[in-house]
Short mmCIF file of C-alpha atoms in Angstrom, two decimals:
data_model
loop_
_atom_site.label_atom_id
_atom_site.label_comp_id
_atom_site.label_asym_id
_atom_site.label_seq_id
_atom_site.Cartn_x
_atom_site.Cartn_y
_atom_site.Cartn_z
CA MET M 1318 -21.20 42.74 -2.33
CA LYS M 1319 -18.04 41.46 -3.92
CA LEU M 1320 -15.88 39.09 -1.77
CA PRO M 1321 -12.12 38.87 -2.33
CA ASN M 1322 -10.83 35.66 -4.06
CA ARG M 1323 -8.75 34.80 -1.07
CA PHE M 1324 -11.81 34.85 1.29
CA ILE M 1325 -13.95 32.51 -1.05
CA THR M 1326 -11.02 30.00 -1.56
CA GLY M 1327 -10.40 29.96 2.10
CA LEU M 1328 -13.99 29.37 2.85
CA GLY M 1329 -13.77 26.46 0.45
CA ILE M 1330 -10.96 24.96 1.83
CA LEU M 1331 -12.43 25.07 5.16
CA MET M 1332 -15.50 23.49 3.88
CA ILE M 1333 -13.67 20.72 2.27
CA SER M 1334 -11.49 19.95 5.23
CA ALA M 1335 -14.41 19.99 7.55
CA SER M 1336 -16.63 17.43 5.58
CA PRO M 1337 -14.87 14.36 6.79
CA LEU M 1338 -14.88 15.47 10.27
CA LEU M 1339 -18.79 15.94 10.28
CA GLN M 1340 -19.02 12.18 8.89
CA ALA M 1341 -16.57 11.05 11.43
CA ALA M 1342 -18.72 12.39 14.37
CA PRO M 1343 -19.63 10.10 17.34
CA PRO M 1344 -23.30 8.58 17.24
CA ASP M 1345 -25.92 10.36 19.09
CA GLN M 1346 -25.47 9.53 22.58
CA ARG M 1347 -28.89 10.83 23.89
CA GLY M 1348 -30.26 7.36 23.39
CA ASP M 1349 -33.37 8.15 21.25
CA GLY M 1350 -31.66 7.48 17.85
CA PRO M 1351 -32.58 4.46 15.53
CA ASP M 1352 -29.50 2.65 16.47
CA ASP M 1353 -29.85 2.55 20.28
CA ASN M 1354 -29.83 -1.07 21.33
CA ARG M 1355 -29.92 -0.49 24.87
CA GLY M 1356 -33.02 -2.07 25.82
CA GLY M 1357 -36.34 -0.52 25.88
CA GLN M 1358 -39.14 -0.82 23.26
CA GLN M 1359 -37.60 -1.77 19.82
CA GLN M 1360 -39.33 -1.12 16.54
CA GLY M 1361 -39.29 -3.10 13.38
CA PRO M 1362 -39.37 -6.88 13.03
CA GLN M 1363 -38.49 -8.90 16.31
CA ASN M 1364 -35.73 -11.53 16.19
CA ASN M 1365 -37.75 -14.69 17.28
CA GLY M 1366 -35.76 -17.59 18.89
CA GLY M 1367 -32.62 -16.41 17.67
CA HIS M 1368 -33.23 -17.07 13.98
CA ASN M 1369 -32.33 -14.53 11.33
CA GLU M 1370 -35.35 -13.91 9.23
CA ARG M 1371 -33.42 -12.97 6.23
CA GLY M 1372 -32.13 -16.45 5.92
CA ASN M 1373 -28.61 -16.87 4.48
CA ASP M 1374 -28.67 -14.03 1.79
CA ARG M 1375 -28.10 -16.69 -0.96
CA GLY M 1376 -31.71 -16.29 -2.32
CA PRO M 1377 -34.10 -18.94 -3.30
CA GLY M 1378 -32.58 -22.27 -4.77
CA ASN M 1379 -29.19 -21.36 -4.25
CA ASP M 1380 -28.06 -24.13 -1.97
CA ASN M 1381 -24.55 -24.26 -3.45
CA GLY M 1382 -25.07 -28.05 -4.33
CA ARG M 1383 -25.94 -29.28 -0.81
CA GLY M 1384 -29.47 -30.10 -1.26
CA PRO M 1385 -32.39 -29.68 1.09
CA ASP M 1386 -31.08 -32.04 3.82
CA LYS M 1387 -27.60 -30.85 4.12
CA SER M 1388 -27.74 -27.40 5.51
CA PRO M 1389 -24.87 -26.31 7.75
CA SER M 1390 -26.73 -27.17 10.90
CA THR M 1391 -27.00 -30.84 9.80
CA GLN M 1392 -23.19 -31.23 8.82
CA PRO M 1393 -20.81 -32.41 11.63
CA GLY M 1394 -18.81 -29.53 13.21
CA ARG M 1395 -21.00 -26.75 11.91
CA GLN M 1396 -23.33 -26.37 14.63
CA ALA M 1397 -21.10 -24.04 16.79
CA HIS M 1398 -20.22 -22.12 13.67
CA GLN M 1399 -23.45 -21.67 12.17
CA ASP M 1400 -23.89 -18.08 13.29
CA ASN M 1401 -20.75 -16.92 11.64
CA ARG M 1402 -22.00 -17.70 8.00
CA GLY M 1403 -23.94 -14.42 7.57
CA GLY M 1404 -20.97 -12.20 6.97
CA ASN M 1405 -20.03 -11.56 10.43
CA ARG M 1406 -16.60 -10.43 11.35
CA PRO M 1407 -14.18 -12.92 13.00
CA PRO M 1408 -14.62 -13.01 16.69
CA GLN M 1409 -12.18 -11.79 19.16
CA ASP M 1410 -11.78 -15.09 21.10
CA PHE M 1411 -10.80 -17.95 18.74
CA GLY M 1412 -11.02 -20.64 21.40
CA PRO M 1413 -13.91 -22.59 19.77
CA VAL M 1414 -12.34 -22.21 16.38
CA ARG M 1415 -8.88 -23.66 17.84
CA GLU M 1416 -10.89 -26.61 19.06
CA THR M 1417 -12.49 -27.05 15.74
CA PHE M 1418 -8.99 -27.11 14.07
CA GLN M 1419 -7.60 -29.57 16.63
CA GLN M 1420 -10.70 -31.94 15.97
CA HIS M 1421 -10.11 -32.10 12.24
CA ARG M 1422 -6.34 -31.54 11.93
CA ASP M 1423 -6.20 -34.96 10.28
CA VAL M 1424 -8.34 -33.75 7.53
CA ILE M 1425 -6.81 -30.34 7.28
CA GLY M 1426 -3.13 -31.65 7.60
CA ARG M 1427 0.05 -29.44 7.85
CA GLY M 1428 1.42 -27.09 5.50
CA GLN M 1429 5.02 -26.33 4.61
CA PRO M 1430 6.80 -24.24 7.49
CA LEU M 1431 8.03 -20.88 7.09
CA PRO M 1432 11.91 -20.69 6.48
CA PRO M 1433 14.14 -19.40 9.18
CA GLY M 1434 14.16 -15.66 9.32
CA VAL M 1435 10.36 -15.26 8.02
CA HIS M 1436 8.07 -14.20 10.58
CA ILE M 1437 4.26 -13.50 10.55
CA ALA M 1438 2.68 -10.90 12.77
CA LYS M 1439 -0.88 -9.91 13.23
CA GLY M 1440 -1.76 -6.72 11.52
CA ARG M 1441 0.95 -7.21 9.02
CA PRO M 1442 0.87 -8.50 5.34
CA LEU M 1443 1.25 -12.14 4.95
CA PRO M 1444 4.52 -12.52 2.88
CA PRO M 1445 4.02 -13.23 -0.88
CA GLY M 1446 4.06 -16.79 -1.76
CA TYR M 1447 3.54 -18.08 1.73
CA GLY M 1448 0.42 -19.58 3.17
CA LYS M 1449 -1.21 -22.52 1.52
CA ARG M 1450 -4.95 -22.00 1.00
CA LEU M 1451 -7.13 -24.57 2.66
CA ASP M 1452 -9.21 -26.98 0.21
CA SER M 1453 -12.95 -27.26 0.26
CA ARG M 1454 -12.89 -30.47 2.02
CA SER M 1455 -11.03 -28.87 5.05
CA LEU M 1456 -13.27 -25.51 4.72
CA GLN M 1457 -16.43 -27.74 5.31
CA TYR M 1458 -15.57 -28.07 8.97
CA LEU M 1459 -14.53 -24.35 9.70
CA PRO M 1460 -16.33 -21.07 10.11
CA HIS M 1461 -16.64 -18.88 7.10
CA TYR M 1462 -16.05 -14.99 7.42
CA ASP M 1463 -16.92 -12.63 4.49
CA GLY M 1464 -13.78 -10.94 3.20
CA TYR M 1465 -11.32 -13.47 5.03
CA GLU M 1466 -9.68 -16.81 4.27
CA TRP M 1467 -7.72 -19.36 6.10
CA ARG M 1468 -4.15 -20.14 5.24
CA ARG M 1469 -2.07 -23.15 6.50
CA LEU M 1470 1.64 -22.46 7.43
CA GLY M 1471 3.32 -25.48 8.90
CA THR M 1472 1.56 -26.27 12.17
CA ASP M 1473 0.16 -22.90 12.33
CA VAL M 1474 -3.16 -21.58 10.60
CA VAL M 1475 -3.85 -17.64 9.90
CA LEU M 1476 -6.88 -15.90 8.85
CA ILE M 1477 -6.11 -13.24 6.36
CA ALA M 1478 -8.33 -10.37 4.97
CA VAL M 1479 -8.57 -11.28 1.33
CA GLY M 1480 -8.26 -7.99 -0.55
CA SER M 1481 -5.07 -6.84 1.43
CA GLY M 1482 -3.32 -9.91 2.80
CA ILE M 1483 -3.43 -8.41 6.30
CA VAL M 1484 -3.02 -11.08 8.75
CA TYR M 1485 -6.02 -10.94 11.26
CA ALA M 1486 -5.34 -13.65 13.52
CA ILE M 1487 -2.45 -16.41 13.97
CA LEU M 1488 -3.62 -19.85 15.50
CA ASP M 1489 -0.08 -21.16 16.60
CA GLY M 1490 0.34 -24.95 16.67
CA VAL M 1491 -3.43 -25.87 16.12
CA LEU M 1492 -2.32 -28.60 13.61
CA ASN M 1493 0.13 -30.24 15.83
#
């Protein structure tokens, strides 16, 4: 059976346009899939005592020069943010992070303020040339989120996505 070219072309376009929709389908709602975390019996390794059994994903012997007795849990100011070291996304509530900035504002220092007429907004790119990176001495007290970095703008601090420069969060006046 010979099919007309138009029919074959239309079928190909339909398949190509439907494939992204299939991949974007919502997860299985029946509750018996592998990603169901609503309770019940879990399979696989259990998380004992809240410790991540994978470690910090740095591999053996890679302690970034801290040595064996200088883990993040023994450094001052790191206890509250230790769980953010494993590549987690930034939190929705930056209350504890604000407190950390205010406790260490003398070490972090203020940045150069934005000139009049230049405004930053969450979800928009940081204007080029604005926002000074924090030095390593300041970063030791702050949580680290993979793919994001802290920038200082006057008395404000912003968290931006490294690849795109999009502002994720603005902490107004934390360095006052």
